[in-house]
Amino acid sequence: MNVQSNISATQSAPAEQRLVSETARSLKLQGLNKHYGPFHAVKDLSLEIEPGEFLVLLGPSGCGKSTALRMIAGLEDITSGAMVIGDNDVTHVLPKYRDIAMVFQSYALYPHKTVAENIGFPLKVAGASPAERDAAVKDAASQVQMEDYLHRYPKELSGGQRQRVALARAIVRRPAIFLMDEPLSNLDAKLRSFMRAELKHMQQTLGVTTVYVTHDQIEAMTLAHRVAIMRDGVLQQLGTPTEVYDNPANKFVAGFMGSPPMNFIKGSLSGGTFTSAYGQVSLAGYADHDNVSVGFRAEETSIAGPDKGHFSGIVFSCEMTGHETIVTCEMDDGHAIVRAAKDYSIPMGAEIHLTVDPARVCVFDESSGVRIRPETA
Ligand code: ATP
């Protein structure tokens, strides 16, 4: 079984050019709802995922992302709404007939089976011949660089290697869709970033439609063609990582995406000027509003000289990370974080002045969190 030969190029990628496997299918979620008794866990979720696309469902703990994934897998009943894979309505179809392979945070390997037996198990269940199975296992194992470990048992592998076996077991089935629920979260930070790159490479090589659940926005930014950000069961925004980072639809998305997250200062808008207890900035084109937050990113903020800049605060900490210095300032009811050159230094407690880019700041209605746009461009 040659995976590479089963792949064709596509021009229809939403974010970047990508490969699409012949077995990859589109996935449509149409107004999905999930109720647990009186609790409404997923609310009217609609998404269209293209063949070969890598879509990340992102959000804080409890936002409903795993429930949404489990509904796609068929492991959770859909209270209302519909789900379509390719041209088939699978809303009420049993999991085993959905042509989906799922990879969990816990690798769920069989401890008394070797790596080869673990990887080949889905094919054994499907009735493939030993020769077919052997070839497919070797092919899938080579996709995750585990071909030299086929005779080992799970307990003889590192966490990263176990995760790769779990991935190979999903690959070997050649599914229409991969579902992954926080598959990297058991790994230490170094292995996680290594596996992230491997996973991205593998998904782009195999071209299988993938839905990936995480609460880690770095994983979402680095892996996804598009990110769907959820909060309290509700889809907040769907877009490419760049779109949601640069153009957040609301304050929640702005504060969730990015490391460090966007900085916010509360104040009011009047006559094209934003005024707060920490300073002001001219924001032409915005209507008057007495309760807004202005958001600005660390990398779009610079440190100004004494009595210059738009805002001022008190230095809370100054941390040299190696290639840059992160300065945290006390401002508003939180902290504002700015990036400075690695040789920059300022004592704790000193006053610091910041210059923002008026063309790049985001304005939010403070009570609803909704983004406010200028009335004139
Ligand atoms: P996490 O990252 O912590 O796994 P999540 O975003 O994946 O969070 P879900 O597991 O989808 O969240 O859960 C969404 C909400 O539904 C949570 O408030 C959870 O307590 C609730 N929930 C999940 N399963 C059940 C269940 N079987 N019965 C009742 N409530 C449930």
mmCIF file of C-alpha atoms and ligand atoms in Angstrom:
data_model
loop_
_atom_site.group_PDB
_atom_site.id
_atom_site.type_symbol
_atom_site.label_atom_id
_atom_site.label_comp_id
_atom_site.label_asym_id
_atom_site.label_seq_id
_atom_site.Cartn_x
_atom_site.Cartn_y
_atom_site.Cartn_z
ATOM 1 C CA MET A 1 0.000 0.000 0.000
ATOM 2 C CA ASN A 2 1.712 3.187 -1.094
ATOM 3 C CA VAL A 3 0.296 6.248 0.601
ATOM 4 C CA GLN A 4 2.248 8.684 -1.543
ATOM 5 C CA SER A 5 0.760 7.329 -4.779
ATOM 6 C CA ASN A 6 -2.737 7.924 -3.470
ATOM 7 C CA ILE A 7 -2.331 11.687 -3.177
ATOM 8 C CA SER A 8 -3.221 14.467 -5.586
ATOM 9 C CA ALA A 9 -2.545 18.211 -5.470
ATOM 10 C CA THR A 10 -5.415 20.654 -4.908
ATOM 11 C CA GLN A 11 -5.906 24.341 -5.551
ATOM 12 C CA SER A 12 -8.812 24.733 -3.166
ATOM 13 C CA ALA A 13 -6.956 25.035 0.144
ATOM 14 C CA PRO A 14 -8.476 27.778 2.273
ATOM 15 C CA ALA A 15 -5.195 28.857 3.816
ATOM 16 C CA GLU A 16 -2.305 27.446 1.853
ATOM 17 C CA GLN A 17 -1.681 24.841 -0.791
ATOM 18 C CA ARG A 18 -2.048 21.354 0.576
ATOM 19 C CA LEU A 19 -2.311 17.750 -0.482
ATOM 20 C CA VAL A 20 -5.582 15.842 -0.524
ATOM 21 C CA SER A 21 -5.626 12.063 -0.251
ATOM 22 C CA GLU A 22 -8.111 10.303 -2.520
ATOM 23 C CA THR A 23 -9.812 8.902 0.559
ATOM 24 C CA ALA A 24 -10.135 12.302 2.288
ATOM 25 C CA ARG A 25 -13.678 13.606 2.578
ATOM 26 C CA SER A 26 -15.356 16.885 3.403
ATOM 27 C CA LEU A 27 -17.142 17.184 6.712
ATOM 28 C CA LYS A 28 -20.169 19.373 7.336
ATOM 29 C CA LEU A 29 -21.585 20.087 10.776
ATOM 30 C CA GLN A 30 -25.042 21.608 10.380
ATOM 31 C CA GLY A 31 -26.469 23.274 13.478
ATOM 32 C CA LEU A 32 -25.197 20.621 15.907
ATOM 33 C CA ASN A 33 -26.553 20.765 19.447
ATOM 34 C CA LYS A 34 -25.729 18.636 22.459
ATOM 35 C CA HIS A 35 -27.766 18.684 25.638
ATOM 36 C CA TYR A 36 -26.813 16.757 28.767
ATOM 37 C CA GLY A 37 -30.131 16.943 30.595
ATOM 38 C CA PRO A 38 -30.734 20.668 31.095
ATOM 39 C CA PHE A 39 -27.106 21.550 30.256
ATOM 40 C CA HIS A 40 -26.544 22.821 26.712
ATOM 41 C CA ALA A 41 -22.910 21.804 26.001
ATOM 42 C CA VAL A 42 -22.691 22.549 22.231
ATOM 43 C CA LYS A 43 -24.880 25.254 20.749
ATOM 44 C CA ASP A 44 -25.858 25.339 17.091
ATOM 45 C CA LEU A 45 -22.399 24.494 15.771
ATOM 46 C CA SER A 46 -22.050 24.796 11.991
ATOM 47 C CA LEU A 47 -18.745 24.192 10.204
ATOM 48 C CA GLU A 48 -17.713 23.107 6.716
ATOM 49 C CA ILE A 49 -14.356 21.366 6.574
ATOM 50 C CA GLU A 50 -12.786 20.726 3.173
ATOM 51 C CA PRO A 51 -11.156 17.467 2.052
ATOM 52 C CA GLY A 52 -7.551 17.401 3.300
ATOM 53 C CA GLU A 53 -8.041 20.383 5.585
ATOM 54 C CA PHE A 54 -6.513 20.526 9.066
ATOM 55 C CA LEU A 55 -9.122 22.200 11.281
ATOM 56 C CA VAL A 56 -8.372 22.901 14.939
ATOM 57 C CA LEU A 57 -11.199 23.232 17.487
ATOM 58 C CA LEU A 58 -9.719 25.535 20.122
ATOM 59 C CA GLY A 59 -11.063 26.796 23.426
ATOM 60 C CA PRO A 60 -10.708 26.725 27.198
ATOM 61 C CA SER A 61 -11.592 23.712 29.325
ATOM 62 C CA GLY A 62 -15.310 22.947 29.261
ATOM 63 C CA CYS A 63 -16.107 24.937 26.088
ATOM 64 C CA GLY A 64 -17.523 21.844 24.343
ATOM 65 C CA LYS A 65 -14.743 21.010 21.890
ATOM 66 C CA SER A 66 -14.338 17.354 22.950
ATOM 67 C CA THR A 67 -18.109 16.918 22.918
ATOM 68 C CA ALA A 68 -18.187 18.277 19.349
ATOM 69 C CA LEU A 69 -15.398 15.865 18.341
ATOM 70 C CA ARG A 70 -17.159 12.932 19.986
ATOM 71 C CA MET A 71 -20.346 13.793 18.086
ATOM 72 C CA ILE A 72 -18.347 13.739 14.844
ATOM 73 C CA ALA A 73 -16.929 10.330 15.828
ATOM 74 C CA GLY A 74 -20.391 9.016 16.686
ATOM 75 C CA LEU A 75 -19.382 8.345 20.290
ATOM 76 C CA GLU A 76 -21.922 10.892 21.523
ATOM 77 C CA ASP A 77 -25.526 11.182 20.310
ATOM 78 C CA ILE A 78 -26.397 14.372 18.465
ATOM 79 C CA THR A 79 -29.336 16.072 20.223
ATOM 80 C CA SER A 80 -30.254 18.028 17.097
ATOM 81 C CA GLY A 81 -28.630 19.072 13.838
ATOM 82 C CA ALA A 82 -26.993 17.039 11.089
ATOM 83 C CA MET A 83 -23.582 15.773 10.101
ATOM 84 C CA VAL A 84 -22.468 14.981 6.576
ATOM 85 C CA ILE A 85 -19.254 13.200 5.528
ATOM 86 C CA GLY A 86 -18.606 13.594 1.814
ATOM 87 C CA ASP A 87 -22.111 13.189 0.354
ATOM 88 C CA ASN A 88 -23.452 10.977 3.135
ATOM 89 C CA ASP A 89 -25.611 12.070 6.033
ATOM 90 C CA VAL A 90 -24.062 10.174 8.949
ATOM 91 C CA THR A 91 -25.998 11.852 11.779
ATOM 92 C CA HIS A 92 -27.380 8.516 12.951
ATOM 93 C CA VAL A 93 -24.711 6.204 11.537
ATOM 94 C CA LEU A 94 -22.761 3.983 13.946
ATOM 95 C CA PRO A 95 -19.112 5.016 14.604
ATOM 96 C CA LYS A 96 -17.669 1.940 12.854
ATOM 97 C CA TYR A 97 -19.382 2.887 9.592
ATOM 98 C CA ARG A 98 -18.186 6.523 9.563
ATOM 99 C CA ASP A 99 -14.696 5.803 8.159
ATOM 100 C CA ILE A 100 -13.073 7.857 10.908
ATOM 101 C CA ALA A 101 -9.909 7.146 12.928
ATOM 102 C CA MET A 102 -9.504 8.789 16.307
ATOM 103 C CA VAL A 103 -6.313 9.505 18.283
ATOM 104 C CA PHE A 104 -6.724 10.328 21.965
ATOM 105 C CA GLN A 105 -4.555 12.004 24.581
ATOM 106 C CA SER A 106 -4.146 8.588 26.252
ATOM 107 C CA TYR A 107 -2.617 6.498 23.490
ATOM 108 C CA ALA A 108 -4.871 3.515 24.293
ATOM 109 C CA LEU A 109 -2.335 0.948 23.025
ATOM 110 C CA TYR A 110 -2.772 -2.712 23.861
ATOM 111 C CA PRO A 111 0.018 -3.426 26.393
ATOM 112 C CA HIS A 112 0.390 -7.117 25.508
ATOM 113 C CA LYS A 113 0.624 -6.550 21.763
ATOM 114 C CA THR A 114 3.803 -5.503 19.961
ATOM 115 C CA VAL A 115 4.039 -2.256 18.026
ATOM 116 C CA ALA A 116 3.338 -4.172 14.792
ATOM 117 C CA GLU A 117 0.312 -5.922 16.319
ATOM 118 C CA ASN A 118 -1.021 -2.646 17.720
ATOM 119 C CA ILE A 119 -0.686 -0.881 14.371
ATOM 120 C CA GLY A 120 -2.137 -3.798 12.429
ATOM 121 C CA PHE A 121 -5.047 -4.433 14.775
ATOM 122 C CA PRO A 122 -7.683 -2.381 12.857
ATOM 123 C CA LEU A 123 -6.810 -4.295 9.679
ATOM 124 C CA LYS A 124 -7.017 -7.636 11.484
ATOM 125 C CA VAL A 125 -10.505 -6.697 12.695
ATOM 126 C CA ALA A 126 -11.377 -5.697 9.128
ATOM 127 C CA GLY A 127 -10.281 -9.156 7.885
ATOM 128 C CA ALA A 128 -7.177 -8.157 5.873
ATOM 129 C CA SER A 129 -4.798 -11.007 4.977
ATOM 130 C CA PRO A 130 -1.522 -11.307 6.954
ATOM 131 C CA ALA A 131 0.462 -10.253 3.852
ATOM 132 C CA GLU A 132 -1.697 -7.155 3.275
ATOM 133 C CA ARG A 133 -1.488 -6.325 6.962
ATOM 134 C CA ASP A 134 2.272 -6.706 7.064
ATOM 135 C CA ALA A 135 2.781 -4.359 4.109
ATOM 136 C CA ALA A 136 0.354 -1.768 5.484
ATOM 137 C CA VAL A 137 1.901 -1.897 8.968
ATOM 138 C CA LYS A 138 5.392 -1.329 7.558
ATOM 139 C CA ASP A 139 4.139 1.542 5.422
ATOM 140 C CA ALA A 140 2.276 3.238 8.313
ATOM 141 C CA ALA A 141 5.198 2.673 10.711
ATOM 142 C CA SER A 142 7.584 4.301 8.245
ATOM 143 C CA GLN A 143 5.280 7.337 8.038
ATOM 144 C CA VAL A 144 5.954 7.970 11.724
ATOM 145 C CA GLN A 145 9.576 6.721 11.734
ATOM 146 C CA MET A 146 8.758 3.673 13.873
ATOM 147 C CA GLU A 147 9.768 0.918 11.443
ATOM 148 C CA ASP A 148 12.725 -0.102 13.674
ATOM 149 C CA TYR A 149 10.487 -0.665 16.718
ATOM 150 C CA LEU A 150 7.908 -3.088 15.340
ATOM 151 C CA HIS A 151 8.777 -5.938 17.753
ATOM 152 C CA ARG A 152 8.797 -3.844 20.915
ATOM 153 C CA TYR A 153 5.983 -3.632 23.443
ATOM 154 C CA PRO A 154 4.403 -0.276 24.473
ATOM 155 C CA LYS A 155 6.144 -0.334 27.879
ATOM 156 C CA GLU A 156 9.502 -0.370 26.056
ATOM 157 C CA LEU A 157 8.730 2.928 24.276
ATOM 158 C CA SER A 158 8.963 6.607 25.239
ATOM 159 C CA GLY A 159 5.801 8.735 25.394
ATOM 160 C CA GLY A 160 6.545 10.252 21.986
ATOM 161 C CA GLN A 161 7.108 6.828 20.434
ATOM 162 C CA ARG A 162 3.828 5.535 21.893
ATOM 163 C CA GLN A 163 2.064 8.532 20.459
ATOM 164 C CA ARG A 164 3.548 7.733 17.065
ATOM 165 C CA VAL A 165 2.302 4.143 17.285
ATOM 166 C CA ALA A 166 -1.182 5.501 18.048
ATOM 167 C CA LEU A 167 -0.885 7.735 14.975
ATOM 168 C CA ALA A 168 0.307 4.814 12.825
ATOM 169 C CA ARG A 169 -2.676 2.757 13.999
ATOM 170 C CA ALA A 170 -4.909 5.589 12.764
ATOM 171 C CA ILE A 171 -2.963 5.973 9.479
ATOM 172 C CA VAL A 172 -3.086 2.261 8.650
ATOM 173 C CA ARG A 173 -6.857 2.385 8.305
ATOM 174 C CA ARG A 174 -6.592 5.005 5.534
ATOM 175 C CA PRO A 175 -9.637 6.764 6.981
ATOM 176 C CA ALA A 176 -11.611 9.537 5.340
ATOM 177 C CA ILE A 177 -11.158 11.656 8.464
ATOM 178 C CA PHE A 178 -8.722 11.817 11.401
ATOM 179 C CA LEU A 179 -10.056 13.036 14.732
ATOM 180 C CA MET A 180 -7.484 13.964 17.387
ATOM 181 C CA ASP A 181 -8.269 14.957 20.958
ATOM 182 C CA GLU A 182 -5.298 16.703 22.617
ATOM 183 C CA PRO A 183 -2.937 14.007 21.292
ATOM 184 C CA LEU A 184 0.223 15.792 22.444
ATOM 185 C CA SER A 185 -0.762 16.939 25.907
ATOM 186 C CA ASN A 186 0.908 14.025 27.756
ATOM 187 C CA LEU A 187 4.310 14.915 26.340
ATOM 188 C CA ASP A 188 6.911 17.242 27.857
ATOM 189 C CA ALA A 189 7.373 20.674 26.259
ATOM 190 C CA LYS A 190 10.350 19.735 24.069
ATOM 191 C CA LEU A 191 8.814 16.517 22.753
ATOM 192 C CA ARG A 192 5.502 18.291 22.219
ATOM 193 C CA SER A 193 7.040 20.876 19.906
ATOM 194 C CA PHE A 194 8.957 18.128 18.061
ATOM 195 C CA MET A 195 5.801 16.010 17.657
ATOM 196 C CA ARG A 196 3.848 19.104 16.577
ATOM 197 C CA ALA A 197 6.189 19.532 13.619
ATOM 198 C CA GLU A 198 5.993 15.790 12.864
ATOM 199 C CA LEU A 199 2.223 15.828 12.991
ATOM 200 C CA LYS A 200 1.995 18.824 10.692
ATOM 201 C CA HIS A 201 4.375 17.221 8.219
ATOM 202 C CA MET A 202 2.487 13.937 8.380
ATOM 203 C CA GLN A 203 -0.936 15.541 7.896
ATOM 204 C CA GLN A 204 0.298 17.527 4.916
ATOM 205 C CA THR A 205 1.914 14.432 3.407
ATOM 206 C CA LEU A 206 -1.072 12.145 3.928
ATOM 207 C CA GLY A 207 -3.626 14.806 3.013
ATOM 208 C CA VAL A 208 -6.293 13.360 5.305
ATOM 209 C CA THR A 209 -9.064 15.665 6.537
ATOM 210 C CA THR A 210 -8.238 16.254 10.202
ATOM 211 C CA VAL A 211 -10.148 17.742 13.119
ATOM 212 C CA TYR A 212 -7.888 18.384 16.099
ATOM 213 C CA VAL A 213 -9.034 19.472 19.553
ATOM 214 C CA THR A 214 -6.768 21.493 21.835
ATOM 215 C CA HIS A 215 -6.808 24.247 24.436
ATOM 216 C CA ASP A 216 -3.267 25.221 23.410
ATOM 217 C CA GLN A 217 -3.380 28.206 21.091
ATOM 218 C CA ILE A 218 0.237 27.656 19.976
ATOM 219 C CA GLU A 219 -0.775 24.219 18.652
ATOM 220 C CA ALA A 220 -3.740 25.833 16.925
ATOM 221 C CA MET A 221 -1.623 28.589 15.364
ATOM 222 C CA THR A 222 1.099 26.231 14.161
ATOM 223 C CA LEU A 223 -0.959 23.244 12.963
ATOM 224 C CA ALA A 224 -4.216 24.547 11.548
ATOM 225 C CA HIS A 225 -5.278 25.540 8.076
ATOM 226 C CA ARG A 226 -8.226 27.087 9.935
ATOM 227 C CA VAL A 227 -9.050 27.483 13.619
ATOM 228 C CA ALA A 228 -12.556 27.328 15.119
ATOM 229 C CA ILE A 229 -12.538 29.038 18.514
ATOM 230 C CA MET A 230 -15.261 27.980 20.958
ATOM 231 C CA ARG A 231 -16.497 29.387 24.257
ATOM 232 C CA ASP A 232 -19.350 28.040 26.389
ATOM 233 C CA GLY A 233 -20.472 25.751 23.556
ATOM 234 C CA VAL A 234 -20.646 28.596 21.018
ATOM 235 C CA LEU A 235 -18.378 29.051 17.977
ATOM 236 C CA GLN A 236 -16.767 32.474 18.376
ATOM 237 C CA GLN A 237 -14.747 32.742 15.172
ATOM 238 C CA LEU A 238 -13.585 30.579 12.271
ATOM 239 C CA GLY A 239 -10.577 31.612 10.205
ATOM 240 C CA THR A 240 -6.976 31.001 9.297
ATOM 241 C CA PRO A 241 -4.537 31.446 12.185
ATOM 242 C CA THR A 242 -3.449 34.781 10.715
ATOM 243 C CA GLU A 243 -7.045 36.009 10.355
ATOM 244 C CA VAL A 244 -8.015 35.223 13.929
ATOM 245 C CA TYR A 245 -4.739 36.593 15.314
ATOM 246 C CA ASP A 246 -4.787 39.831 13.324
ATOM 247 C CA ASN A 247 -8.540 40.316 13.155
ATOM 248 C CA PRO A 248 -10.209 38.912 16.268
ATOM 249 C CA ALA A 249 -14.015 39.072 16.178
ATOM 250 C CA ASN A 250 -14.272 39.789 19.888
ATOM 251 C CA LYS A 251 -12.308 40.418 23.068
ATOM 252 C CA PHE A 252 -12.408 36.738 24.062
ATOM 253 C CA VAL A 253 -10.684 35.643 20.838
ATOM 254 C CA ALA A 254 -8.196 38.526 21.107
ATOM 255 C CA GLY A 255 -7.287 37.508 24.640
ATOM 256 C CA PHE A 256 -7.133 33.783 23.841
ATOM 257 C CA MET A 257 -4.961 33.878 20.715
ATOM 258 C CA GLY A 258 -1.327 34.874 21.041
ATOM 259 C CA SER A 259 1.466 34.415 23.500
ATOM 260 C CA PRO A 260 1.594 36.822 25.208
ATOM 261 C CA PRO A 261 -2.122 37.558 24.748
ATOM 262 C CA MET A 262 -3.357 40.937 23.531
ATOM 263 C CA ASN A 263 -3.079 43.794 26.068
ATOM 264 C CA PHE A 264 -6.264 45.682 27.001
ATOM 265 C CA ILE A 265 -6.950 49.121 28.501
ATOM 266 C CA LYS A 266 -10.462 50.274 29.417
ATOM 267 C CA GLY A 267 -11.656 53.785 28.656
ATOM 268 C CA SER A 268 -13.956 55.801 26.422
ATOM 269 C CA LEU A 269 -14.034 57.128 22.883
ATOM 270 C CA SER A 270 -14.948 60.717 22.190
ATOM 271 C CA GLY A 271 -14.308 62.889 19.141
ATOM 272 C CA GLY A 272 -11.948 60.298 17.628
ATOM 273 C CA THR A 273 -9.791 60.001 20.761
ATOM 274 C CA PHE A 274 -9.591 57.075 23.157
ATOM 275 C CA THR A 275 -9.022 58.245 26.740
ATOM 276 C CA SER A 276 -8.137 56.102 29.757
ATOM 277 C CA ALA A 277 -6.607 56.561 33.200
ATOM 278 C CA TYR A 278 -3.259 55.560 31.615
ATOM 279 C CA GLY A 279 -3.154 57.922 28.659
ATOM 280 C CA GLN A 280 -4.813 58.480 25.323
ATOM 281 C CA VAL A 281 -4.492 57.778 21.635
ATOM 282 C CA SER A 282 -6.135 59.319 18.617
ATOM 283 C CA LEU A 283 -8.375 56.760 16.857
ATOM 284 C CA ALA A 284 -9.922 58.528 13.907
ATOM 285 C CA GLY A 285 -13.210 57.228 12.503
ATOM 286 C CA TYR A 286 -14.613 55.600 15.657
ATOM 287 C CA ALA A 287 -17.994 56.727 16.985
ATOM 288 C CA ASP A 288 -18.236 58.046 20.548
ATOM 289 C CA HIS A 289 -18.631 55.260 23.130
ATOM 290 C CA ASP A 290 -18.288 55.526 26.899
ATOM 291 C CA ASN A 291 -17.309 51.938 27.731
ATOM 292 C CA VAL A 292 -14.705 50.340 25.478
ATOM 293 C CA SER A 293 -11.449 48.405 25.694
ATOM 294 C CA VAL A 294 -8.558 49.109 23.409
ATOM 295 C CA GLY A 295 -6.409 46.067 22.602
ATOM 296 C CA PHE A 296 -2.823 46.125 21.370
ATOM 297 C CA ARG A 297 -0.287 43.367 20.807
ATOM 298 C CA ALA A 298 3.119 43.254 22.510
ATOM 299 C CA GLU A 299 5.019 43.195 19.231
ATOM 300 C CA GLU A 300 3.138 46.251 17.925
ATOM 301 C CA THR A 301 4.037 48.347 20.962
ATOM 302 C CA SER A 302 7.280 50.202 21.554
ATOM 303 C CA ILE A 303 8.802 51.752 24.636
ATOM 304 C CA ALA A 304 8.861 55.567 24.405
ATOM 305 C CA GLY A 305 11.068 58.156 26.098
ATOM 306 C CA PRO A 306 10.020 60.030 29.279
ATOM 307 C CA ASP A 307 6.695 61.867 28.893
ATOM 308 C CA LYS A 308 6.295 60.508 25.364
ATOM 309 C CA GLY A 309 4.113 57.731 23.949
ATOM 310 C CA HIS A 310 0.389 57.092 24.339
ATOM 311 C CA PHE A 311 0.126 55.244 27.646
ATOM 312 C CA SER A 312 2.163 54.979 30.826
ATOM 313 C CA GLY A 313 2.300 52.352 33.559
ATOM 314 C CA ILE A 314 4.531 51.027 36.333
ATOM 315 C CA VAL A 315 7.063 48.285 35.611
ATOM 316 C CA PHE A 316 6.049 45.040 37.321
ATOM 317 C CA SER A 317 8.853 42.845 35.955
ATOM 318 C CA CYS A 318 11.577 42.860 33.332
ATOM 319 C CA GLU A 319 12.662 39.410 32.047
ATOM 320 C CA MET A 320 15.480 38.677 29.618
ATOM 321 C CA THR A 321 14.574 35.493 27.738
ATOM 322 C CA GLY A 322 17.728 35.150 25.647
ATOM 323 C CA HIS A 323 16.819 36.827 22.379
ATOM 324 C CA GLU A 324 14.568 39.565 23.813
ATOM 325 C CA THR A 325 13.381 41.212 27.022
ATOM 326 C CA ILE A 326 9.756 40.947 28.134
ATOM 327 C CA VAL A 327 8.553 43.944 30.151
ATOM 328 C CA THR A 328 5.347 43.592 32.166
ATOM 329 C CA CYS A 329 3.662 46.840 33.244
ATOM 330 C CA GLU A 330 0.864 47.374 35.736
ATOM 331 C CA MET A 331 -1.928 48.983 33.792
ATOM 332 C CA ASP A 332 -5.683 48.952 34.156
ATOM 333 C CA ASP A 333 -6.938 45.923 36.119
ATOM 334 C CA GLY A 334 -4.298 43.672 34.595
ATOM 335 C CA HIS A 335 -0.859 43.769 33.095
ATOM 336 C CA ALA A 336 0.365 44.964 29.727
ATOM 337 C CA ILE A 337 3.280 43.077 28.195
ATOM 338 C CA VAL A 338 5.730 44.563 25.714
ATOM 339 C CA ARG A 339 8.756 43.181 23.925
ATOM 340 C CA ALA A 340 12.092 44.995 24.029
ATOM 341 C CA ALA A 341 15.624 44.325 22.778
ATOM 342 C CA LYS A 342 17.624 41.746 24.738
ATOM 343 C CA ASP A 343 19.902 44.435 26.203
ATOM 344 C CA TYR A 344 16.975 46.582 27.432
ATOM 345 C CA SER A 345 16.691 46.953 31.188
ATOM 346 C CA ILE A 346 14.412 48.983 33.476
ATOM 347 C CA PRO A 347 13.996 48.680 37.260
ATOM 348 C CA MET A 348 10.830 47.299 38.842
ATOM 349 C CA GLY A 349 8.574 50.156 39.976
ATOM 350 C CA ALA A 350 9.838 52.630 37.351
ATOM 351 C CA GLU A 351 7.350 54.521 35.183
ATOM 352 C CA ILE A 352 7.312 53.307 31.583
ATOM 353 C CA HIS A 353 5.791 54.955 28.497
ATOM 354 C CA LEU A 354 4.354 52.986 25.595
ATOM 355 C CA THR A 355 3.614 53.870 21.992
ATOM 356 C CA VAL A 356 0.980 51.819 20.167
ATOM 357 C CA ASP A 357 0.172 51.682 16.456
ATOM 358 C CA PRO A 358 -3.264 53.366 16.056
ATOM 359 C CA ALA A 359 -3.797 51.541 12.756
ATOM 360 C CA ARG A 360 -3.327 48.150 14.443
ATOM 361 C CA VAL A 361 -5.197 48.551 17.736
ATOM 362 C CA CYS A 362 -8.526 46.738 18.164
ATOM 363 C CA VAL A 363 -11.492 48.349 19.912
ATOM 364 C CA PHE A 364 -14.069 46.263 21.805
ATOM 365 C CA ASP A 365 -17.390 47.061 23.442
ATOM 366 C CA GLU A 366 -16.468 46.456 27.087
ATOM 367 C CA SER A 367 -19.838 45.061 28.129
ATOM 368 C CA SER A 368 -20.462 42.644 25.208
ATOM 369 C CA GLY A 369 -16.844 42.086 24.143
ATOM 370 C CA VAL A 370 -17.851 42.568 20.487
ATOM 371 C CA ARG A 371 -15.309 44.218 18.190
ATOM 372 C CA ILE A 372 -16.110 47.796 17.175
ATOM 373 C CA ARG A 373 -14.909 48.962 13.769
ATOM 374 C CA PRO A 374 -14.258 52.531 12.681
ATOM 375 C CA GLU A 375 -17.206 54.084 10.873
ATOM 376 C CA THR A 376 -14.864 55.564 8.286
ATOM 377 C CA ALA A 377 -11.831 53.695 7.048
HETATM 378 P P1 ATP B 1 -11.568 19.913 28.248
HETATM 379 O O1 ATP B 1 -10.519 20.639 27.482
HETATM 380 O O2 ATP B 1 -11.485 20.139 29.721
HETATM 381 O O3 ATP B 1 -11.700 18.467 27.866
HETATM 382 P P2 ATP B 1 -13.838 20.544 26.532
HETATM 383 O O4 ATP B 1 -13.893 21.882 25.895
HETATM 384 O O5 ATP B 1 -13.392 19.414 25.677
HETATM 385 O O6 ATP B 1 -12.965 20.621 27.853
HETATM 386 P P3 ATP B 1 -16.226 18.998 26.936
HETATM 387 O O7 ATP B 1 -15.562 17.754 27.438
HETATM 388 O O8 ATP B 1 -16.716 18.991 25.552
HETATM 389 O O9 ATP B 1 -15.265 20.253 27.133
HETATM 390 O O10 ATP B 1 -17.418 19.361 27.921
HETATM 391 C C1 ATP B 1 -18.268 20.479 27.656
HETATM 392 C C2 ATP B 1 -19.195 20.650 28.817
HETATM 393 O O11 ATP B 1 -20.100 19.552 28.848
HETATM 394 C C3 ATP B 1 -18.503 20.678 30.166
HETATM 395 O O12 ATP B 1 -19.122 21.658 30.981
HETATM 396 C C4 ATP B 1 -18.717 19.297 30.717
HETATM 397 O O13 ATP B 1 -18.772 19.299 32.134
HETATM 398 C C5 ATP B 1 -20.061 18.922 30.116
HETATM 399 N N1 ATP B 1 -20.163 17.468 29.914
HETATM 400 C C6 ATP B 1 -19.349 16.697 29.153
HETATM 401 N N2 ATP B 1 -19.772 15.402 29.186
HETATM 402 C C7 ATP B 1 -20.856 15.359 29.974
HETATM 403 C C8 ATP B 1 -21.740 14.327 30.406
HETATM 404 N N3 ATP B 1 -21.580 13.066 29.994
HETATM 405 N N4 ATP B 1 -22.756 14.677 31.231
HETATM 406 C C9 ATP B 1 -22.942 15.948 31.621
HETATM 407 N N5 ATP B 1 -22.154 16.980 31.239
HETATM 408 C C10 ATP B 1 -21.124 16.694 30.448
#
